[in-house]
mmCIF file of C-alpha atoms and ligand atoms in Angstrom:
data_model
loop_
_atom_site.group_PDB
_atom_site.id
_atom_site.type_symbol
_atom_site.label_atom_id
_atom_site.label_comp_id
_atom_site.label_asym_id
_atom_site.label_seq_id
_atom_site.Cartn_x
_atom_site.Cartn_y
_atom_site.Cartn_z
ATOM 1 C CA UNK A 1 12.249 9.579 -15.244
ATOM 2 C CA UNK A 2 13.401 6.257 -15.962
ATOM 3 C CA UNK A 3 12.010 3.070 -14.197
ATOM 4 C CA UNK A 4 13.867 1.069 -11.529
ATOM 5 C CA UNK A 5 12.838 -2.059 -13.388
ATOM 6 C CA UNK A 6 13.662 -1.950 -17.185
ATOM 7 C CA UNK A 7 11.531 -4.649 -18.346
ATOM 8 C CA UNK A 8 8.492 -2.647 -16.738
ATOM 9 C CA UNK A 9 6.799 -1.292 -19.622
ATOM 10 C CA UNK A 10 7.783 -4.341 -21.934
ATOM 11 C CA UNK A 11 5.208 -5.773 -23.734
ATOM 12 C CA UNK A 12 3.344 -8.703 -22.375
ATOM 13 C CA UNK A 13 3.745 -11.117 -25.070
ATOM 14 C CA UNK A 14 6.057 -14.053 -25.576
ATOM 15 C CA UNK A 15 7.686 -14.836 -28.895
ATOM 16 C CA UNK A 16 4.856 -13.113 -30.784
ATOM 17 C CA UNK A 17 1.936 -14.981 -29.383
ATOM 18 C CA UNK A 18 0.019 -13.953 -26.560
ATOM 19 C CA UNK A 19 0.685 -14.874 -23.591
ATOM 20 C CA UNK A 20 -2.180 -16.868 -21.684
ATOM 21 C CA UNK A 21 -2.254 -16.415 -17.665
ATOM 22 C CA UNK A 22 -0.969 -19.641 -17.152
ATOM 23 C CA UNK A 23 2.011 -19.233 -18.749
ATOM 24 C CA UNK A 24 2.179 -15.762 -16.245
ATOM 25 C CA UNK A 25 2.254 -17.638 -13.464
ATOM 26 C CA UNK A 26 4.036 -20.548 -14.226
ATOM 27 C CA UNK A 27 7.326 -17.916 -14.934
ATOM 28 C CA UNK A 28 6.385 -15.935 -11.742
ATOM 29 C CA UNK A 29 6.694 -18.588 -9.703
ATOM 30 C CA UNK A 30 9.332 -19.435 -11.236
ATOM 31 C CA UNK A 31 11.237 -16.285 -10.011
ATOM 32 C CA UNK A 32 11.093 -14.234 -14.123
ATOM 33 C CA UNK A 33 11.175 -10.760 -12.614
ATOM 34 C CA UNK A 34 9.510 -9.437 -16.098
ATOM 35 C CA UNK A 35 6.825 -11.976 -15.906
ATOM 36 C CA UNK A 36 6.058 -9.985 -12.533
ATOM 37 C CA UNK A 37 6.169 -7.034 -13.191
ATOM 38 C CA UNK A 38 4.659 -7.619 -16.470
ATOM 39 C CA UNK A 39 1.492 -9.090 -14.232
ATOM 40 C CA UNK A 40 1.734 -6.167 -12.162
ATOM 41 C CA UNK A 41 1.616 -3.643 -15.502
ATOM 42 C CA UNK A 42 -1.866 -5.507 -16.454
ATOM 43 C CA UNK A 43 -2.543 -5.491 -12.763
ATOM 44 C CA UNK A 44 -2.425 -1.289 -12.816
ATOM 45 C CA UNK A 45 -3.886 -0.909 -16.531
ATOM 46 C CA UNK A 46 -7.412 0.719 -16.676
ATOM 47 C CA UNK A 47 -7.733 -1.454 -20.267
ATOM 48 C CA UNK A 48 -10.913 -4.216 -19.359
ATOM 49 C CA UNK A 49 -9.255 -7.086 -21.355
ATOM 50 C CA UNK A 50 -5.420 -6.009 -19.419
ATOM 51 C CA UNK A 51 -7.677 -5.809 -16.373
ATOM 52 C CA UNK A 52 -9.756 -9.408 -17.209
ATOM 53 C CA UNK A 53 -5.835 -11.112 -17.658
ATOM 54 C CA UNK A 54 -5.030 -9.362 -14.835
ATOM 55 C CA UNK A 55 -7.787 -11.175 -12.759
ATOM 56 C CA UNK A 56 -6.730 -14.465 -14.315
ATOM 57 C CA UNK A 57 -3.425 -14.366 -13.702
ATOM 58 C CA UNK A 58 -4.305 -13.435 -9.706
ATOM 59 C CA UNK A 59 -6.751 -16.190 -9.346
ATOM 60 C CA UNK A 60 -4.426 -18.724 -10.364
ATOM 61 C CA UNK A 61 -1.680 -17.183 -8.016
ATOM 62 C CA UNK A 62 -3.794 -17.476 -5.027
ATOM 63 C CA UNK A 63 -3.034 -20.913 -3.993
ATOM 64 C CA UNK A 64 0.250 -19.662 -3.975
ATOM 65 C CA UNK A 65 -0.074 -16.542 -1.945
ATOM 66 C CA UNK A 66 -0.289 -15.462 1.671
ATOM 67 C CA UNK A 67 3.042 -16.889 2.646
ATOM 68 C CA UNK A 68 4.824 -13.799 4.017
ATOM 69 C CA UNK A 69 4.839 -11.448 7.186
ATOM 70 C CA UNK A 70 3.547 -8.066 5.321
ATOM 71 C CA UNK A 71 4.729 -4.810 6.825
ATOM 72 C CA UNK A 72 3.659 -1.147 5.930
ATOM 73 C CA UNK A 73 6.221 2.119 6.983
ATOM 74 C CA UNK A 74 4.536 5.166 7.078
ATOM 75 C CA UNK A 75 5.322 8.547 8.659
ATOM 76 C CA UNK A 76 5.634 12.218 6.927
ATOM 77 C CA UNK A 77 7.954 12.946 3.934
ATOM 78 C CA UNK A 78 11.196 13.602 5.134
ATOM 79 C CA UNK A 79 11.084 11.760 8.658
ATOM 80 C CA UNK A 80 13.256 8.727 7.263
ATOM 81 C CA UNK A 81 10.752 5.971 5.039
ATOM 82 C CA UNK A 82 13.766 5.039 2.725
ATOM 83 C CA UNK A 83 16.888 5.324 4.540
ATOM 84 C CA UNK A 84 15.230 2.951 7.118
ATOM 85 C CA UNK A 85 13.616 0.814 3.974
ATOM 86 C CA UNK A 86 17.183 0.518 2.567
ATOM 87 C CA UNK A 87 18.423 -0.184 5.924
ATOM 88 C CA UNK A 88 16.277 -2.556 7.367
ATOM 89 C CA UNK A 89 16.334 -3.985 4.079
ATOM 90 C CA UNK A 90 19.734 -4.790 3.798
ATOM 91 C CA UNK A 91 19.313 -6.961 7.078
ATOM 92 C CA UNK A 92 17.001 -8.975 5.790
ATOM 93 C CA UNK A 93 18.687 -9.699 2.807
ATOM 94 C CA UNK A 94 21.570 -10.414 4.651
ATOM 95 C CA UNK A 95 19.740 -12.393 7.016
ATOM 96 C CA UNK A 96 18.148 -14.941 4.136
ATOM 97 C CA UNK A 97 14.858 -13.368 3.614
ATOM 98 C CA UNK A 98 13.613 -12.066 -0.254
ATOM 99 C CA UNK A 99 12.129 -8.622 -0.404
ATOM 100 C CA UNK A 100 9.227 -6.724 -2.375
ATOM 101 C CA UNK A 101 9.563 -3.223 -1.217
ATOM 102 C CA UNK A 102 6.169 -1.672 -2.963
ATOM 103 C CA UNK A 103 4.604 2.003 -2.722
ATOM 104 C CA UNK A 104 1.360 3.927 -2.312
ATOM 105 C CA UNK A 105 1.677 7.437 -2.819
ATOM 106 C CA UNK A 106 -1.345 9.657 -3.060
ATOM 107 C CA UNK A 107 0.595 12.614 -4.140
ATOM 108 C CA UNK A 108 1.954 10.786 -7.148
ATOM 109 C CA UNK A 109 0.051 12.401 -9.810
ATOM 110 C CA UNK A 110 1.160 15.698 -8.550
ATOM 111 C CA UNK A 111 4.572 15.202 -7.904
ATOM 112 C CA UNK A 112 5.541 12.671 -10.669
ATOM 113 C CA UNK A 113 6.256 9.527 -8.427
ATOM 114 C CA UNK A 114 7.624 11.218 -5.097
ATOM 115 C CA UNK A 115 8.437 8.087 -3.302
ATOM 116 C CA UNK A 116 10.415 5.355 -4.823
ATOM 117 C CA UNK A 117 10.277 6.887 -8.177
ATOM 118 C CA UNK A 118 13.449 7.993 -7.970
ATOM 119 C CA UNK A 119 16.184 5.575 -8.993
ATOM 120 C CA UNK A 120 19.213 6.887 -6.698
ATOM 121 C CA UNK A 121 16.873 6.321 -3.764
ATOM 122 C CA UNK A 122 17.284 2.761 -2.548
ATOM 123 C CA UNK A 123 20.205 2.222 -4.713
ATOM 124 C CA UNK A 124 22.122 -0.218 -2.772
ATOM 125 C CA UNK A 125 18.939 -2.182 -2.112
ATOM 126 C CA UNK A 126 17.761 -2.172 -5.162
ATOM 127 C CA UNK A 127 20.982 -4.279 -6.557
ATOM 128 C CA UNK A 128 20.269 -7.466 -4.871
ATOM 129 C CA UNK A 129 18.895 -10.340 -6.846
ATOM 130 C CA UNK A 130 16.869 -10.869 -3.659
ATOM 131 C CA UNK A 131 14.932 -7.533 -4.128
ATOM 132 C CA UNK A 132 12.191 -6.435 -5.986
ATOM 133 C CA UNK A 133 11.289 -2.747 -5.777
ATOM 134 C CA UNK A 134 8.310 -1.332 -7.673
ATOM 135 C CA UNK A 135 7.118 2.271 -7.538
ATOM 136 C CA UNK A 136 3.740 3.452 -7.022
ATOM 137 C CA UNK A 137 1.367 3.611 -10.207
ATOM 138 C CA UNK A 138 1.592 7.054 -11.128
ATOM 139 C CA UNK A 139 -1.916 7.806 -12.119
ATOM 140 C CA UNK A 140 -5.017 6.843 -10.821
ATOM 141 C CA UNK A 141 -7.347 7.408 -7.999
ATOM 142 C CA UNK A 142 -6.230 6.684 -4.480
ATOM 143 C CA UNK A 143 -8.679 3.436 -4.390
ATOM 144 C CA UNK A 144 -7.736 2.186 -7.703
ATOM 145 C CA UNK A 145 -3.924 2.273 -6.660
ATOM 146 C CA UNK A 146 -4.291 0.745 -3.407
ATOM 147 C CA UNK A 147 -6.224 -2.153 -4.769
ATOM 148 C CA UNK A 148 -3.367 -2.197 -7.360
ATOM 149 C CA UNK A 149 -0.795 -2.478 -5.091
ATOM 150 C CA UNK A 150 -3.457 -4.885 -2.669
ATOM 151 C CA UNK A 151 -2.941 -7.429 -6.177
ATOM 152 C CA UNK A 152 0.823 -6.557 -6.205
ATOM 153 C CA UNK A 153 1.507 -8.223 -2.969
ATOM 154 C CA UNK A 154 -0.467 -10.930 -3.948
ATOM 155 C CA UNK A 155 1.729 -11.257 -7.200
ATOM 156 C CA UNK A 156 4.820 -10.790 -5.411
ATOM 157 C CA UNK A 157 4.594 -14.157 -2.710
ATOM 158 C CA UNK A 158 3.347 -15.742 -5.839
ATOM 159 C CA UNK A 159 6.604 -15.342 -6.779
ATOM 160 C CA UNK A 160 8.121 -16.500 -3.611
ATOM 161 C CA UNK A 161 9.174 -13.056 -1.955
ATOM 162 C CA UNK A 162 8.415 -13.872 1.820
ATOM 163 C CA UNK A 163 9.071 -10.165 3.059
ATOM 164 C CA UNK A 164 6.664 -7.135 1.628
ATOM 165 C CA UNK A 165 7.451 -3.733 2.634
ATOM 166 C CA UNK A 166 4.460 -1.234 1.755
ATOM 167 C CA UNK A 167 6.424 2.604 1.732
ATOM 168 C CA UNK A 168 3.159 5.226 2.112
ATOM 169 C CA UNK A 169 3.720 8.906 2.830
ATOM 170 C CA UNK A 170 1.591 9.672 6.112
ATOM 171 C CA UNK A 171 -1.437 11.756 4.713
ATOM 172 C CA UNK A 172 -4.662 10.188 6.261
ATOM 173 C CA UNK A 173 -6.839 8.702 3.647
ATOM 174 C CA UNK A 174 -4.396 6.397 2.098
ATOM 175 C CA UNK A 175 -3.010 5.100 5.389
ATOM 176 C CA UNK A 176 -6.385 3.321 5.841
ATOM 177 C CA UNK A 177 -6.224 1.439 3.072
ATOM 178 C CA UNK A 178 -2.431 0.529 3.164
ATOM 179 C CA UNK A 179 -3.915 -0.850 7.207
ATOM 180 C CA UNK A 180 -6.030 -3.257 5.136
ATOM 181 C CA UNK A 181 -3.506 -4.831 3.436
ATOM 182 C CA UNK A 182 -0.840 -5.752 6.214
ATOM 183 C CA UNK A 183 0.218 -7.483 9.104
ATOM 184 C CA UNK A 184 1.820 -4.974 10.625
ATOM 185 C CA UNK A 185 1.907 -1.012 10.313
ATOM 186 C CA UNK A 186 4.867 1.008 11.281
ATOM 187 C CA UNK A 187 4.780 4.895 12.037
ATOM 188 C CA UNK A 188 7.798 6.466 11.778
ATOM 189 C CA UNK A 189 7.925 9.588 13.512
ATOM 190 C CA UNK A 190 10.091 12.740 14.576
ATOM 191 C CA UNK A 191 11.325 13.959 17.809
ATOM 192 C CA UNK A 192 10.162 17.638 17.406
ATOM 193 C CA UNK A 193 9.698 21.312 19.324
ATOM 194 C CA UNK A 194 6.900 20.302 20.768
ATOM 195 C CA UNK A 195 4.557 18.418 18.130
ATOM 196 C CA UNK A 196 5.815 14.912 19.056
ATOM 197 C CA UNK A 197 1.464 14.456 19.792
ATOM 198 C CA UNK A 198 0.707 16.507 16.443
ATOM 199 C CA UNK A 199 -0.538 13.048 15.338
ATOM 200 C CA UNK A 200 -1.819 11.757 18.454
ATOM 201 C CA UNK A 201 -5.455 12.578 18.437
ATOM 202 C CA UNK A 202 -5.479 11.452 14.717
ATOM 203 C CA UNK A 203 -6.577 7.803 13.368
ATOM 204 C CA UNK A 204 -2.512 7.086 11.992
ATOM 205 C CA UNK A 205 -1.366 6.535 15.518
ATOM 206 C CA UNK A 206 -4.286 4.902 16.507
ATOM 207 C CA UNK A 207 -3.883 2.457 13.563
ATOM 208 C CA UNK A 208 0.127 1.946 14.141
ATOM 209 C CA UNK A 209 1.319 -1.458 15.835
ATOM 210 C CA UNK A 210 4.412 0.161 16.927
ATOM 211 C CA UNK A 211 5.923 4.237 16.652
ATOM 212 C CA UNK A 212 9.950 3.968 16.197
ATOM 213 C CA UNK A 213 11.336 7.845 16.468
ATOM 214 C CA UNK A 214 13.879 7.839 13.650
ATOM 215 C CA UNK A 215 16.899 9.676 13.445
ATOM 216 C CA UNK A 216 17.932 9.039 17.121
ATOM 217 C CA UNK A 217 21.596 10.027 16.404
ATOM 218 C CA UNK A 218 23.617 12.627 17.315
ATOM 219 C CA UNK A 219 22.701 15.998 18.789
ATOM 220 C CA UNK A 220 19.276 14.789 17.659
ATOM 221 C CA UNK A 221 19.100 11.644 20.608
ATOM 222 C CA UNK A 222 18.102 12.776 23.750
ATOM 223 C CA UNK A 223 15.009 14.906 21.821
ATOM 224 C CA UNK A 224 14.299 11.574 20.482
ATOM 225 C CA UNK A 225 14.391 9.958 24.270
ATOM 226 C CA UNK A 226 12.165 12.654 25.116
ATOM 227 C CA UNK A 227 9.778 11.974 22.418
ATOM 228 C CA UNK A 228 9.540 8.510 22.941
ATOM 229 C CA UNK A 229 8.353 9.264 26.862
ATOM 230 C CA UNK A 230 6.013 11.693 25.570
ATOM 231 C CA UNK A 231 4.150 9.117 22.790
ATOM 232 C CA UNK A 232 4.067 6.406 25.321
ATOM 233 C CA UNK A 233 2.503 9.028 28.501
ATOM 234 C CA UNK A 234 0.055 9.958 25.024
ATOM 235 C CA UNK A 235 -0.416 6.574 23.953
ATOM 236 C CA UNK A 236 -1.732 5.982 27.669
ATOM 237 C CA UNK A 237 -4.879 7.709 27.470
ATOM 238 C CA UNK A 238 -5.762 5.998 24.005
ATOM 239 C CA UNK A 239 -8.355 2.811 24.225
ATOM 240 C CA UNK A 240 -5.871 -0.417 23.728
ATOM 241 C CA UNK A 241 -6.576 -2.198 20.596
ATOM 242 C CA UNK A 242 -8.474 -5.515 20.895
ATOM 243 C CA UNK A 243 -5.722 -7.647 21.989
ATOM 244 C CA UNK A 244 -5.245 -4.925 24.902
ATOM 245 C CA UNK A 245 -2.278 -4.247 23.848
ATOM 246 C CA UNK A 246 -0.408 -0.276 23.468
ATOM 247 C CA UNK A 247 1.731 0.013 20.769
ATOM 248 C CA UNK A 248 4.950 -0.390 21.308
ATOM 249 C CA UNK A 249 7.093 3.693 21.007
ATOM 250 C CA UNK A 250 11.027 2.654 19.952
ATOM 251 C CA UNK A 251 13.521 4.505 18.747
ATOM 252 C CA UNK A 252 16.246 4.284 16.050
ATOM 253 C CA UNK A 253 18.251 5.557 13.583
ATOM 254 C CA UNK A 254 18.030 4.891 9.823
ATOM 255 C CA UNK A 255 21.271 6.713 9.392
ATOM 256 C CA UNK A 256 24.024 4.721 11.860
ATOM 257 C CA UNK A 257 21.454 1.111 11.932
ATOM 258 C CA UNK A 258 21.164 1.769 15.709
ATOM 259 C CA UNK A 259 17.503 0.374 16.680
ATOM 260 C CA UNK A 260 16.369 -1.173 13.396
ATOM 261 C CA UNK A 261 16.991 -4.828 14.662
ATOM 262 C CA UNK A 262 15.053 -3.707 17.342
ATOM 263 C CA UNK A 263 12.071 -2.489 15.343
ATOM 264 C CA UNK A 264 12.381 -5.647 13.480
ATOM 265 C CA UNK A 265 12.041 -8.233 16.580
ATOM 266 C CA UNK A 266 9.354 -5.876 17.368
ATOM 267 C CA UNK A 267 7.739 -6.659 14.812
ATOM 268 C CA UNK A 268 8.428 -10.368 14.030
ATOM 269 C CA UNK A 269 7.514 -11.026 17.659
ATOM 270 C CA UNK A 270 4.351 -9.277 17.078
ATOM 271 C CA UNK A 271 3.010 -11.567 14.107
ATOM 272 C CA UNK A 272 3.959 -14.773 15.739
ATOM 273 C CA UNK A 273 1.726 -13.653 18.873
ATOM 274 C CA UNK A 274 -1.107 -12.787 16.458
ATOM 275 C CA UNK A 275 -0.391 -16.051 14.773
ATOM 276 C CA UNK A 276 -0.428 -18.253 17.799
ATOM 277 C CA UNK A 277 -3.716 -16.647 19.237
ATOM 278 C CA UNK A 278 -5.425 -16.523 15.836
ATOM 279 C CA UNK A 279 -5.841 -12.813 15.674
ATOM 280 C CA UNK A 280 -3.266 -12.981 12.575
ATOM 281 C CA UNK A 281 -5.405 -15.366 10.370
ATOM 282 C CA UNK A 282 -8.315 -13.178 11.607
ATOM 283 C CA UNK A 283 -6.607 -9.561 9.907
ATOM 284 C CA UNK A 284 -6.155 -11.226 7.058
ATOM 285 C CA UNK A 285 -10.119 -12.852 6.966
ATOM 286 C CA UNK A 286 -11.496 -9.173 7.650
ATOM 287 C CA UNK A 287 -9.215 -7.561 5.310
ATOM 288 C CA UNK A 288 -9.864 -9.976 2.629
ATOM 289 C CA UNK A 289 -13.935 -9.338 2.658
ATOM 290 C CA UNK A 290 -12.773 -5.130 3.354
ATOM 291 C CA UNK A 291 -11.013 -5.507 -0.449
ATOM 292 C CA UNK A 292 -14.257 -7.388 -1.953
ATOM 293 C CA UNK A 293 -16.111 -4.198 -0.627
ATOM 294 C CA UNK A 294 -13.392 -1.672 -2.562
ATOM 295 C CA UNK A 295 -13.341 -3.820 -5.086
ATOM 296 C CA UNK A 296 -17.040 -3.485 -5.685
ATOM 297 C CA UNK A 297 -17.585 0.019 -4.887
ATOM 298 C CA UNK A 298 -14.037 0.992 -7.090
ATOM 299 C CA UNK A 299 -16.064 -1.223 -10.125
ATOM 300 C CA UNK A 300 -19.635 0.360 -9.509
ATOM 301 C CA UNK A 301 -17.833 3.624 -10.117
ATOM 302 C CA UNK A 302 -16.104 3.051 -12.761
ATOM 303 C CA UNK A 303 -19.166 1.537 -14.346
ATOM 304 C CA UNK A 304 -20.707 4.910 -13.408
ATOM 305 C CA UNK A 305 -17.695 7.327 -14.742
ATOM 306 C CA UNK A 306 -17.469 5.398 -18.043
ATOM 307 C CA UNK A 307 -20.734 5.470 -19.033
ATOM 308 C CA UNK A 308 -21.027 7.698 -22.150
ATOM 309 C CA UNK A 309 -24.240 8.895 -21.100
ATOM 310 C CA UNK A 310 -22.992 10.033 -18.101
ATOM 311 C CA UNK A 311 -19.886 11.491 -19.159
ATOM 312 C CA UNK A 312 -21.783 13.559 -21.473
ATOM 313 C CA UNK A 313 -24.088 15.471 -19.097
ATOM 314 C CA UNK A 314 -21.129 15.528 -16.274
ATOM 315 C CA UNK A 315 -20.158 18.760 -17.176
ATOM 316 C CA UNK A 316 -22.986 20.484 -17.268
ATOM 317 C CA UNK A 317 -24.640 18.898 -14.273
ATOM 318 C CA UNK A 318 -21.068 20.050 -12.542
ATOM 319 C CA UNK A 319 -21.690 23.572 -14.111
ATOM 320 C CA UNK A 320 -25.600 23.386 -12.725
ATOM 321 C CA UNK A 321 -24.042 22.426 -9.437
ATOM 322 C CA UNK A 322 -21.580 25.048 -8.898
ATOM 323 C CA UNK A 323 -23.467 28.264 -9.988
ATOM 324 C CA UNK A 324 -26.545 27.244 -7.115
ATOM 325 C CA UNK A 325 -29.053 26.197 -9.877
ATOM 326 C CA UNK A 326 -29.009 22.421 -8.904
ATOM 327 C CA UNK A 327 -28.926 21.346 -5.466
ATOM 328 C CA UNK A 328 -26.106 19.037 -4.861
ATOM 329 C CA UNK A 329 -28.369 15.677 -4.409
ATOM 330 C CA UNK A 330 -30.313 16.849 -7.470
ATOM 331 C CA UNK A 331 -27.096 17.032 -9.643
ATOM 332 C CA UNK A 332 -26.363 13.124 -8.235
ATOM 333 C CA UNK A 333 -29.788 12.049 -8.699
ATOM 334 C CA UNK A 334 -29.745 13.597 -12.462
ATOM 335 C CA UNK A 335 -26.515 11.814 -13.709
ATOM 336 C CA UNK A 336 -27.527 8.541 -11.513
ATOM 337 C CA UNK A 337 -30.396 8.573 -13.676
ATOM 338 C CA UNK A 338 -28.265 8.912 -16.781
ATOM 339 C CA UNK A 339 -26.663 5.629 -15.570
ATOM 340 C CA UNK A 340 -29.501 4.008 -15.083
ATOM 341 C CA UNK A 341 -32.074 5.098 -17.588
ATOM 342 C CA UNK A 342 -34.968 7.081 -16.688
ATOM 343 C CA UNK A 343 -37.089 5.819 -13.437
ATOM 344 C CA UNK A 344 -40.067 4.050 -14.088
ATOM 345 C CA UNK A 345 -43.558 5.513 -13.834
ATOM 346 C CA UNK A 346 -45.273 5.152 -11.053
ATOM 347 C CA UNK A 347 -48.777 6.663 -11.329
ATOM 348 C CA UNK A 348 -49.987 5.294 -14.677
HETATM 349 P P1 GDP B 1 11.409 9.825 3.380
HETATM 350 O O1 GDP B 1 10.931 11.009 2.621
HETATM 351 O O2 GDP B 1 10.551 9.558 4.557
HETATM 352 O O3 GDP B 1 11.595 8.605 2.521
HETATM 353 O O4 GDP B 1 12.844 10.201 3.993
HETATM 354 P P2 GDP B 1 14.311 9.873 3.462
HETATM 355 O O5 GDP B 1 14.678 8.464 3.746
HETATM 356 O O6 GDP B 1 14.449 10.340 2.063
HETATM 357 O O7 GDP B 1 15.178 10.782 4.442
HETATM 358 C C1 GDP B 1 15.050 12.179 4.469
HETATM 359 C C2 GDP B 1 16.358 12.782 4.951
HETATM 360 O O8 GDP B 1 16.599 12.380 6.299
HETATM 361 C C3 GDP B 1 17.562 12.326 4.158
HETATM 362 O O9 GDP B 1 18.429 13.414 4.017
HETATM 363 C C4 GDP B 1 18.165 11.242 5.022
HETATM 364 O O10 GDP B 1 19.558 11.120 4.829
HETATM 365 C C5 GDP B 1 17.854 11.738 6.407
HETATM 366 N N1 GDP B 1 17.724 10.628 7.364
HETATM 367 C C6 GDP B 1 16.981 9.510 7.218
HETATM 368 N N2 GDP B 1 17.099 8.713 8.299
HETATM 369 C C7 GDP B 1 17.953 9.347 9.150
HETATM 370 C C8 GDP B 1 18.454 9.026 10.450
HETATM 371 O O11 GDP B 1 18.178 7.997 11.049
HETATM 372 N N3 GDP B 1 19.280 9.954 11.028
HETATM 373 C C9 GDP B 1 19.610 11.113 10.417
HETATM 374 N N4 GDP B 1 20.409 11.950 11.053
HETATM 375 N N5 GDP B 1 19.152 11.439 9.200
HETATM 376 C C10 GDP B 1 18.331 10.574 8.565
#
């Protein structure tokens, strides 16, 4: 499947010599596109010495990072993510801002790149100079992509975009992480038969800042009117966040652009609240030490996965495991000690 970006997979070198992080950041903030993504391609790369440029290039960016209102979408496959994305982006473009629309997809190594992979998807947005789309890695664990995309945001207001979208397909785990890393997080949901709450009990609408029903068009309207009553009756008996505050239940439609300015003011209206009673700056402090944490647990294991030693009694100890002949804990504590080298003696 080809790439939306075509200088993606180009080589990070410039003519013939290598390329030293300061010459990286120096060209993304001056606006090179390939520079970025070219950052971004170390930024994903499981090589140490891509990954050590990698952290180069972000340290030096970081003076020049934090400097945009940073907004995930989330919501089921299907309920609307990049019809509104295109939408909603369009606006913005129109109304001055610069855009890095950016993905997490946890599915991606199954389905080849579900979400934003696919270059007809987006189209329109994807043709403004203003825009930078990048799909989701397509390999790698669910931790090591959010972090990767975590560092892509970071890269991208390096670079001067002051609008990052974060597309995630509303499965659970990865809609933790994707909270960490933004102002704001957006559920988009469905008016349906009866399972408007399906999600209700579940952390996703706990975590959202605001619900918009999408596809409120049509024959499909007054369901969505409906829906909206029931989320906000449901949203009711939840515990407000800190700020005391129930998320906001709008509707719109992706399809006609009825609502989405609405969302928007929503959630521009939102940030400068959080900025003007500190709770914004605050986010951003607590999800700044949450990443160290991932960031050290994500290194510890792959520490732990690479080490030859362990890698070569993983199988077995897996084998052990699954017949019954090795408890669980045993299996950990066998292969832990493979990483570490056998435990001292005690009694001698
Ligand atoms: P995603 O999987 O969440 O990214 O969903 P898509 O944006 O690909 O949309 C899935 C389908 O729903 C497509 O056929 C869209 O044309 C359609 N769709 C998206 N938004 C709307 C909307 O607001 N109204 C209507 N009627 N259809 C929509």
């Amino acid at each position: 499947m080809p790439n939306i970006n075509p200088h993606l997979d180009a080589p990070p070198h410039a003519g013939g010599r290598q390329r030293t992080p300061s010459d990286y950041v120096q060209a993304i903030r001056e606006g090179d596109r390939s520079s970025l993504s070219q950052a971004i391609t170390l930024a994903e790369s499981t090589r140490p010495e891509d990954q050590a440029q990698a952290r180069h290039i972000l340290d030096a960016c970081l003076p020049h990072t934090g400097d945009s209102i940073r907004v995930a979408i989330t919501g089921v496959p299907g309920v609307g993510k990049s019809t509104f994305i295109e939408t909603l982006g369009g606006r913005l473009v129109e109304a001055g801002r610069r855009l890095a629309v950016l993905a997490i997809d946890p599915t991606s190594e199954r389905t080849k790149g579900s979400i934003l992979g696919d270059k007809t998807r987006m189209g329109t947005l994807a043709r403004h100079e203003e825009v930078f789309i990048r799909p989701s890695p397509t390999s790698g664990s669910l931790g090591g992509v959010a972090q990767t995309t975590r560092e892509t945001i970071l890269l991208c207001e390096a670079a001067g975009f002051d609008t990052v979208l974060v597309e995630t397909v509303g499965v659970g785990q990865s809609e933790i992480k994707v909270h960490s890393m933004v102002d704001f997080f957006l559920l988009l949901a469905l008016a349906g038969a009866g399972d408007e709450l399906q999600g209700i009990k579940r952390g996703i609408v706990e975590m959202a800042d605001a619900i918009a029903i999408n596809k409120a068009d049509g024959e499909n309207r007054a369901a969505a009117d409906r829906a909206q009553a029931a989320y906000q009756r449901a949203l009711q008996l939840l515990p407000p966040d800190d700020a005391e505050r129930t998320p906001p239940v709008l509707t719109c439609s992706a399809r006609t652009g009825e609502g989405i300015d609405r969302v928007w003011q929503t959630i521009t209206a939102f940030c400068a609240a959080a900025q003007d009673d500190g709770s914004f700056e605050q986010r951003r402090r607590q999800q700044a030490i949450y990443w160290m944490h991932q960031t050290i647990e994500h290194r510890l294991q792959q520490d732990f996965f690479n080490n030859p030693a362990v890698q070569a009694a993983l199988d077995d100890v897996e084998a052990q495991v699954a017949a019954g002949t090795l408890s669980s804990l045993a299996g950990a504590e066998k292969l832990l000690a493979q990483h570490h080298g056998p435990e001292p003696e005690t009694n001698t």
